[in-house]
Coordinates of C-alpha atoms in Angstrom, one line a residue:
M1 CA 18.4 80.7 24.5
A2 CA 21.2 79.8 25.7
P3 CA 22.7 76.7 24.8
R4 CA 22.1 73.4 27.3
K5 CA 24.7 70.2 27.6
A6 CA 23.7 67.5 25.7
P7 CA 21.9 64.3 26.7
D8 CA 24.2 61.8 27.6
P9 CA 24.7 60.0 24.7
A10 CA 24.2 56.3 23.6
P11 CA 26.0 53.7 21.7
G12 CA 25.1 55.1 18.3
A13 CA 24.3 52.7 14.9
D14 CA 27.1 54.0 13.3
G15 CA 29.4 55.6 15.4
D16 CA 31.8 54.7 18.3
R17 CA 30.3 53.5 21.9
D18 CA 29.8 57.2 23.2
G19 CA 27.2 57.4 20.3
R20 CA 29.4 59.9 18.0
A21 CA 30.7 59.1 14.4
V22 CA 34.2 59.0 14.0
P23 CA 35.8 58.3 10.3
V24 CA 38.7 55.5 9.8
G25 CA 41.6 56.4 10.3
G26 CA 40.7 59.9 12.6
A27 CA 41.6 60.6 16.0
P28 CA 40.9 62.9 18.9
G29 CA 42.1 66.4 17.8
G30 CA 42.5 66.1 14.3
P31 CA 40.4 67.4 11.6
E32 CA 38.0 64.4 11.3
D33 CA 37.7 65.1 15.2
S34 CA 37.1 69.2 14.0
A35 CA 34.5 68.2 11.9
E36 CA 32.1 65.9 14.1
A37 CA 33.1 68.3 16.9
L38 CA 31.0 70.9 14.2
Y39 CA 28.3 68.0 13.4
D40 CA 27.3 67.2 16.5
S41 CA 27.4 71.2 17.7
A42 CA 25.7 72.7 14.2
P43 CA 23.5 76.1 14.9
C44 CA 20.9 73.4 13.1
G45 CA 19.5 70.1 13.4
F46 CA 20.9 66.7 11.6
L47 CA 19.8 63.3 12.0
S48 CA 20.7 59.9 9.6
T49 CA 18.2 57.5 9.2
T50 CA 17.3 54.6 7.3
M51 CA 16.0 54.5 4.7
D52 CA 12.5 53.0 6.7
G53 CA 13.0 56.0 8.8
T54 CA 14.7 54.8 12.0
V55 CA 17.3 57.1 13.2
T56 CA 21.3 56.1 13.1
K57 CA 22.7 58.9 13.7
I58 CA 21.6 62.8 15.2
N59 CA 23.5 66.0 16.6
A60 CA 23.3 67.6 20.2
T61 CA 21.4 70.4 18.7
L62 CA 18.7 68.6 17.4
L63 CA 18.4 66.4 20.5
D64 CA 18.6 69.7 23.0
W65 CA 15.8 71.3 21.4
L66 CA 13.2 68.3 21.7
G67 CA 14.6 67.8 25.1
L68 CA 15.5 64.0 24.3
G69 CA 18.0 61.6 25.3
R70 CA 20.7 60.3 22.6
G71 CA 19.8 56.6 23.7
E72 CA 16.0 57.0 23.4
V73 CA 16.1 58.6 19.7
V74 CA 19.1 56.0 18.1
G75 CA 17.5 52.8 16.9
H76 CA 14.7 53.4 19.0
K77 CA 12.7 56.0 17.0
R78 CA 12.0 56.8 13.4
F79 CA 12.4 60.6 11.8
A80 CA 8.5 60.3 11.6
D81 CA 7.6 60.0 15.2
L82 CA 9.6 62.6 16.2
L83 CA 6.7 64.9 14.3
T84 CA 3.5 65.8 15.4
V85 CA -0.2 64.0 14.5
G86 CA -0.8 66.8 11.1
G87 CA 3.2 66.8 10.7
R88 CA 3.2 62.7 10.3
L89 CA 0.4 63.1 8.1
Y90 CA 2.3 65.3 5.4
H91 CA 5.9 63.6 5.7
E92 CA 3.8 59.8 4.5
T93 CA 1.4 61.6 2.1
H94 CA 3.9 64.5 0.5
F95 CA 7.5 64.5 2.0
A96 CA 7.9 60.8 1.9
P97 CA 6.8 60.1 -1.9
L98 CA 8.9 63.0 -3.2
L99 CA 11.9 62.0 -1.4
G100 CA 11.5 58.9 -2.6
M101 CA 10.7 60.3 -6.8
R102 CA 13.3 63.2 -6.5
G103 CA 16.3 61.5 -4.0
E104 CA 16.4 65.7 -2.1
I105 CA 14.0 67.7 -1.1
G106 CA 13.6 71.1 0.5
G107 CA 12.9 73.5 2.1
I108 CA 9.2 71.9 3.8
A109 CA 7.6 73.2 6.6
L110 CA 6.5 70.5 9.5
E111 CA 5.5 70.4 13.4
M112 CA 7.9 68.1 15.8
R113 CA 6.6 67.9 19.4
T114 CA 9.3 68.1 21.9
A115 CA 9.5 66.0 25.2
G116 CA 7.3 68.4 26.6
G117 CA 4.7 68.1 24.9
G118 CA 4.6 71.3 22.9
R119 CA 5.4 72.5 19.3
L120 CA 8.4 73.1 17.3
P121 CA 8.1 74.6 14.2
V122 CA 10.9 73.3 11.9
L123 CA 12.0 73.8 7.9
V124 CA 13.4 70.5 6.4
S125 CA 15.9 69.3 4.5
A126 CA 16.6 65.9 3.1
V127 CA 18.8 63.9 0.6
V128 CA 19.1 60.3 -0.3
A129 CA 22.3 58.6 0.5
R130 CA 23.4 55.9 -2.4
N131 CA 26.1 53.3 -1.6
A132 CA 29.3 52.0 -4.1
E133 CA 26.1 50.2 -6.0
G134 CA 23.8 53.3 -6.7
E135 CA 21.7 51.7 -4.6
P136 CA 19.5 53.9 -1.7
A137 CA 21.4 53.3 1.3
L138 CA 20.3 55.7 4.5
I139 CA 18.5 59.6 4.1
R140 CA 20.5 62.7 5.4
T141 CA 18.2 65.0 7.0
T142 CA 18.7 68.7 8.1
V143 CA 16.4 70.6 10.0
F144 CA 16.3 74.4 10.6
D145 CA 14.2 76.1 13.5
A146 CA 11.5 77.9 12.2
S147 CA 10.1 79.3 15.1
G148 CA 11.1 83.2 14.3
R149 CA 8.7 82.3 11.4
R150 CA 5.7 82.2 13.8
A151 CA 7.2 84.9 15.4
Y152 CA 7.3 86.7 12.5
E153 CA 2.9 86.3 12.0
E154 CA 2.4 87.7 15.3
E155 CA 4.0 90.8 14.8
L156 CA 2.3 91.0 11.4
L157 CA -0.6 90.8 13.7
R158 CA 0.8 93.3 16.0
R159 CA 1.9 95.8 13.2
R160 CA -2.1 95.1 11.6
A161 CA -3.4 96.3 15.5
A162 CA -1.6 98.8 15.1
A163 CA -3.0 100.2 12.3
D164 CA -5.8 99.9 13.0
E165 CA -5.3 102.0 15.7
A166 CA -3.7 104.6 13.8
R167 CA -6.2 104.7 11.9
D168 CA -9.0 105.2 14.5
L169 CA -6.9 107.8 15.6
A170 CA -6.4 110.1 12.7
E171 CA -11.0 109.3 12.2
A172 CA -10.6 110.7 15.6
A173 CA -8.4 113.7 14.8
R174 CA -10.4 114.3 11.7
R175 CA -13.6 114.6 13.3
E176 CA -11.7 117.2 15.6
A177 CA -10.2 119.4 13.1
E178 CA -14.3 119.8 11.5
E179 CA -15.0 120.6 14.5
A180 CA -12.2 123.7 14.6
R181 CA -12.8 124.5 11.1
R182 CA -14.8 127.1 12.3
E183 CA -12.6 128.9 14.6
A184 CA -9.6 128.7 12.0
E185 CA -8.2 128.1 8.3
A186 CA -5.0 126.8 9.4
A187 CA -6.6 124.3 11.4
R188 CA -8.2 123.4 9.1
R189 CA -5.7 122.8 7.0
E190 CA -3.7 120.5 8.9
A191 CA -7.1 118.5 9.7
E192 CA -7.0 117.8 5.3
A193 CA -3.5 117.0 5.3
A194 CA -3.8 114.3 8.3
R195 CA -7.1 112.6 6.5
C196 CA -4.7 112.6 3.3
R197 CA -2.1 110.6 4.9
S198 CA -4.6 108.9 6.5
E199 CA -6.5 107.5 3.4
A200 CA -3.0 106.6 1.9
D201 CA -1.9 104.9 4.7
R202 CA -4.9 102.8 4.1
A203 CA -4.7 102.1 0.5
R204 CA -1.1 100.9 0.8
L205 CA -3.1 98.7 3.3
T206 CA -5.8 97.5 0.9
D207 CA -3.1 96.9 -1.8
A208 CA -0.9 94.6 0.6
L209 CA -4.3 92.5 1.2
A210 CA -5.3 92.2 -1.7
V211 CA -1.7 90.6 -2.8
L212 CA -2.4 88.2 0.1
Q213 CA -5.4 88.1 -0.9
Q214 CA -4.7 85.9 -4.3
A215 CA -2.2 83.9 -3.3
L216 CA -4.9 81.8 -1.3
L217 CA -6.5 81.1 -5.1
P218 CA -4.7 80.3 -8.0
A219 CA -3.2 82.1 -10.2
E220 CA -5.3 80.3 -13.5
L221 CA -7.3 77.3 -13.4
P222 CA -5.8 74.1 -15.9
T223 CA -7.2 73.5 -18.7
V224 CA -9.1 70.3 -18.7
P225 CA -9.5 68.1 -21.8
G226 CA -13.2 67.8 -22.4
L227 CA -13.9 70.0 -19.8
E228 CA -14.9 73.8 -19.6
V229 CA -14.2 75.2 -16.4
A230 CA -14.1 79.2 -14.9
S231 CA -14.1 81.0 -11.3
Y232 CA -14.6 84.4 -10.0
Y233 CA -14.0 85.8 -6.6
H234 CA -15.7 88.6 -5.2
T235 CA -14.3 90.9 -2.0
A236 CA -16.7 91.9 -0.1
S237 CA -14.6 94.8 1.8
P238 CA -11.3 95.6 0.2
D239 CA -9.4 96.4 4.3
R240 CA -10.6 92.7 5.6
L241 CA -9.4 89.0 3.8
G242 CA -11.9 86.9 3.4
G243 CA -11.6 83.0 3.8
D244 CA -12.9 81.9 1.2
F245 CA -10.9 79.7 -1.2
Y246 CA -11.2 77.3 -4.2
D247 CA -8.7 74.6 -6.3
L248 CA -8.4 72.2 -9.2
F249 CA -5.7 70.3 -9.9
A250 CA -5.0 67.0 -11.9
L251 CA -4.4 63.8 -10.5
D252 CA -3.7 61.6 -12.9
A253 CA -4.4 61.5 -17.0
R254 CA -7.9 60.9 -16.3
R255 CA -9.3 62.4 -12.9
W256 CA -9.3 66.1 -11.9
A257 CA -9.8 67.2 -8.3
F258 CA -11.4 70.6 -7.1
F259 CA -12.8 71.6 -4.1
L260 CA -14.2 74.8 -2.8
G261 CA -15.4 76.0 1.0
D262 CA -15.1 78.8 3.3
V263 CA -13.6 79.2 6.7
S264 CA -15.2 80.9 9.7
G265 CA -13.9 84.4 10.7
K266 CA -12.1 87.3 8.9
G267 CA -8.0 88.9 8.8
P268 CA -5.2 87.2 8.7
Q269 CA -6.0 84.3 11.9
A270 CA -8.8 83.3 8.6
A271 CA -5.9 83.3 6.0
A272 CA -3.6 81.2 7.8
V273 CA -6.9 78.6 8.9
T274 CA -7.5 79.0 4.8
S275 CA -3.7 78.2 3.6
L276 CA -3.8 74.7 6.1
T277 CA -6.6 73.7 4.6
R278 CA -5.6 73.9 0.4
Y279 CA -3.0 72.4 1.3
T280 CA -4.2 69.1 3.5
L281 CA -7.1 69.4 1.3
R282 CA -4.4 68.6 -1.7
A283 CA -2.1 66.4 0.4
A284 CA -5.4 64.3 1.3
V285 CA -7.0 63.6 -2.0
F286 CA -4.0 62.8 -3.9
H287 CA -2.9 60.1 -0.6
D288 CA -6.9 58.6 -1.1
S289 CA -9.3 60.2 -4.6
D290 CA -12.4 59.4 -1.9
P291 CA -13.8 63.0 -1.3
V292 CA -15.6 61.9 2.6
S293 CA -11.8 60.4 2.9
A294 CA -10.2 63.5 1.7
L295 CA -12.8 65.4 3.9
T296 CA -12.5 62.8 7.3
T297 CA -8.6 63.9 6.9
L298 CA -8.9 67.9 6.9
N299 CA -11.6 67.1 9.6
A300 CA -8.8 65.7 11.8
V301 CA -6.3 68.1 11.0
L302 CA -7.9 71.4 11.9
H303 CA -10.1 69.7 15.1
E304 CA -6.7 68.8 16.0
R305 CA -5.5 72.3 15.6
Y306 CA -7.8 74.7 16.5
A307 CA -10.1 73.0 19.3
V308 CA -8.3 73.8 21.8
E309 CA -7.7 77.5 21.2
A310 CA -10.0 80.1 22.8
D311 CA -11.5 80.8 19.3
P312 CA -11.9 77.6 17.7
R313 CA -11.2 77.4 13.6
H314 CA -14.2 74.7 11.6
C315 CA -14.7 75.5 7.4
T316 CA -17.4 74.4 5.5
A317 CA -16.1 72.7 1.9
V318 CA -16.9 70.7 -0.6
V319 CA -14.3 67.9 -2.6
G320 CA -14.8 66.2 -5.3
V321 CA -13.1 64.2 -8.8
V322 CA -14.4 64.6 -12.1
E323 CA -13.7 62.5 -15.0
P324 CA -14.1 63.6 -18.6
D325 CA -15.6 61.0 -20.9
A326 CA -14.3 62.5 -24.7
V327 CA -15.6 59.2 -26.2
R328 CA -19.0 59.7 -24.9
G329 CA -18.9 63.7 -24.6
R330 CA -19.6 63.2 -21.3
T331 CA -18.3 63.8 -17.7
R332 CA -19.3 61.9 -14.4
V333 CA -18.5 64.1 -11.1
H334 CA -18.0 62.6 -7.2
L335 CA -17.7 65.0 -4.5
A336 CA -18.8 65.4 -1.2
S337 CA -19.9 68.3 1.3
G338 CA -19.2 68.9 4.6
G339 CA -22.2 71.5 5.9
H340 CA -21.5 73.5 2.9
P341 CA -24.4 75.1 0.3
P342 CA -25.0 72.3 -2.6
A343 CA -23.8 72.5 -5.8
L344 CA -26.4 73.6 -8.5
L345 CA -26.5 71.8 -11.1
L346 CA -27.9 73.1 -14.8
R347 CA -29.2 71.0 -17.7
A348 CA -28.8 72.0 -21.3
G349 CA -31.5 72.1 -23.5
A350 CA -34.2 72.4 -21.2
P351 CA -36.5 75.5 -22.4
V352 CA -35.8 78.7 -19.8
D353 CA -37.9 78.7 -17.1
G354 CA -39.1 75.4 -17.7
P355 CA -39.0 71.9 -15.2
G356 CA -35.5 70.8 -14.8
R357 CA -33.1 73.2 -16.2
A358 CA -31.6 74.3 -12.4
D359 CA -31.6 72.4 -9.5
Y360 CA -29.5 71.4 -7.0
L361 CA -27.9 68.3 -6.2
P362 CA -28.5 66.9 -2.5
T363 CA -26.0 66.4 -0.1
P364 CA -28.1 66.4 3.8
G365 CA -26.2 66.0 7.1
G366 CA -22.7 67.6 6.0
M367 CA -21.3 68.2 9.1
L368 CA -18.9 70.8 9.7
V369 CA -15.4 70.6 9.1
G370 CA -13.6 70.4 12.3
A371 CA -15.7 71.3 14.6
L372 CA -16.5 67.9 15.8
P373 CA -13.1 64.9 16.6
D374 CA -15.9 62.8 14.2
A375 CA -17.8 64.2 12.4
S376 CA -19.5 62.6 8.8
F377 CA -19.9 63.9 5.5
T378 CA -22.8 63.1 2.1
P379 CA -20.9 61.9 -1.1
A380 CA -23.0 62.8 -4.2
T381 CA -22.9 62.1 -8.2
A382 CA -23.7 63.0 -11.2
V383 CA -23.6 62.9 -14.8
L384 CA -23.0 66.1 -17.0
E385 CA -23.7 66.0 -20.4
P386 CA -22.6 67.8 -23.3
G387 CA -24.1 71.9 -22.3
D388 CA -24.9 70.8 -19.1
T389 CA -23.3 73.0 -15.7
L390 CA -22.3 72.1 -12.4
L391 CA -21.8 75.4 -10.1
L392 CA -20.0 75.8 -6.8
Y393 CA -20.6 79.2 -4.8
T394 CA -20.0 80.2 -1.0
D395 CA -22.0 81.6 1.5
G396 CA -21.9 85.2 0.8
L397 CA -23.9 85.6 -2.5
T398 CA -26.9 82.9 -1.3
E399 CA -26.8 85.1 2.1
A400 CA -26.9 88.5 0.4
R401 CA -29.1 91.6 1.8
T402 CA -32.2 92.2 -0.7
D403 CA -34.0 94.7 0.9
P404 CA -33.6 98.4 2.0
E405 CA -33.8 97.3 5.7
R406 CA -31.7 94.2 5.0
T407 CA -33.5 92.0 6.6
T408 CA -34.3 89.5 4.0
L409 CA -31.9 87.3 1.9
Y410 CA -31.6 86.3 -1.3
G411 CA -31.1 82.7 -0.4
E412 CA -30.6 79.0 -2.8
E413 CA -34.3 79.0 -4.4
R414 CA -34.2 83.0 -5.7
L415 CA -30.4 81.8 -7.2
R416 CA -31.9 78.4 -8.4
D417 CA -34.6 81.0 -10.6
F418 CA -32.3 82.8 -11.5
A419 CA -29.7 80.4 -13.1
A420 CA -32.7 78.8 -14.9
R421 CA -33.4 81.6 -16.5
Q422 CA -29.8 81.9 -18.3
A423 CA -30.1 81.4 -22.1
S424 CA -26.4 79.9 -21.6
T425 CA -25.4 77.5 -19.2
A426 CA -22.0 77.2 -20.4
P427 CA -19.6 77.7 -17.3
G428 CA -18.2 80.7 -18.4
D429 CA -21.5 82.5 -19.5
V430 CA -22.4 81.0 -16.1
I431 CA -20.0 82.5 -14.0
A432 CA -20.8 86.0 -15.7
A433 CA -23.9 86.3 -14.9
V434 CA -23.4 85.0 -11.1
A435 CA -20.9 88.1 -11.0
A436 CA -23.0 91.3 -12.9
L437 CA -25.7 89.4 -10.1
L438 CA -23.4 90.1 -7.3
E439 CA -21.9 93.6 -8.4
K440 CA -25.8 94.7 -9.1
L441 CA -26.8 93.0 -5.0
G442 CA -23.9 96.1 -4.3
D443 CA -23.4 96.6 -0.4
G444 CA -25.8 94.1 0.3
V445 CA -23.5 91.9 0.3
D446 CA -21.5 92.0 3.0
D447 CA -19.3 88.4 2.4
D448 CA -17.0 87.1 0.3
T449 CA -17.9 84.7 -2.7
A450 CA -16.1 82.1 -4.5
L451 CA -17.4 80.9 -7.7
L452 CA -16.4 77.4 -9.1
A453 CA -18.3 76.5 -12.6
L454 CA -17.3 72.9 -14.3
G455 CA -18.9 72.0 -17.3
V456 CA -19.2 70.1 -20.7
P457 CA -19.0 71.8 -23.7
S458 CA -22.0 71.9 -26.0
R459 CA -21.7 69.3 -29.4
P460 CA -21.9 71.2 -32.5
A461 CA -25.0 72.7 -33.8

C-alpha cells in the first residue's frame, strides 16, 4: 500500500505544538529530530498512553492505518477505544491485567477499528514506563499490521481446495488407467504410479490435519487435588478437521474450570471458530466464574463476529466450575449448558442395572451459542460423592448410526443404559469403556466425539 500523507497534527500532550514530541535541547535537523522522524514514519505503529489508557502520543503510521487525525485521538481516546468489541473484551479481561502484573506483554493478537468501520488485524506489544521514583508513569505500545496472517489463512484455504481438486483429478486418472489396463500393460503401470502418488499426498495431508487437530485440544489434563479426570477424542475421519473441543484449568487454589463443546461445520473454518471459542471461554471464565456469564460472553463474541456472514457460525457448549472438598471427600459442580446434550452422572454404590446408577443432569432450554443476540442459558448444580463421576460428551456419540441402513441413532437412553452397566464408575474406566464403544460402532460414527470425565476417588475399602 502506497504511503499516504499523515493527518493534520494537533497539539500533543507531551510534545510541541504540532503534536510531535521533541526532546529538551533538540533542534531541527539534529539527531533528536531524526529520531522523532523515524518514530513518526516507522513501518509499525507507536503510541503512548497514560496509565488509564488515554492516548498522549501516536505516530503517523498508525494514524494512517486507522484513517484518523491526530487531533481526534490524542487526549480524546483511550487505547481500548481504538479496538473492536471483541478486542476491547480481550483487552479488559486479559491484556490489561497481564500488563499490570508483568509490566510488559508482547505478541498479542487484537483487531483495531478503522475510521471506515473496517477491521485491522494487529499484533500488539506494550511496556509500562516508570518515573524516577519507580512509579508507573505511562504505557508505550507497539502495533504491527497482521493483515499478512489473514492472507496466509486465505492462502491455506486455497491450497486445501487445490489439494482436493488434485485428489479428484488423480482419482479420475486412476479410473481411466483401469479402463486402459486391457489395452496395454504400460498404461496400467502408469496408472499405478499415479495412484501411489495420490496416496502419498493424502497421507501427508492427513498428518498435517492431525497436527492441527491436536493443537485445538490441551496436550494433557492437569492434576486436580481431590479429583480424578480423564478425556478422549475420537476422530471420525482422518482427512477432515472436526470442531469438537474441551479444556480443564485452575481458576484459583480451590476451584477448577472446565468446558466441552462442538462448533458447527467442519474443516479449517470450523477450526478457526474452535480456536476463538476456546480462548474466549478461558478469558470469560477468568473474568467472571459464573458459567452462565461465560456462555453469555461467548454468545456476544460469536454473534458479533459471524452473524453477518453468509455462513454464520455457532456452537453448543457446557461450561462449569468444580470445587473439590478434600475434608468431606466430595466435590460441588456448577455448570451451564448452551444447546448441548445433558451431562451424564454416574453414582457409585448402586447395584449394576439398578435404578439411579446413571442418570442425566437436566439442563433444558439452553440455546445455541452465537445463533441469537440475546440467548439464554440453563444452569445446574450437582454434588459428587466418593466414587461418583460426571461424564461430558459431544453428539458424535449419541448420533452414531447403529443399524445397517444407517437410520437408527444410538441415542441418550442407550448411552445411559450402557453407563449403568459399567462395573466401575472411575473416570478413567468410564472413558475407556465409551472409547471401546465408539470403536465397536465403527463407521456408524460419522462425526468427531470429545469425552471429558470428572470424578471423586472412591474411599479405600
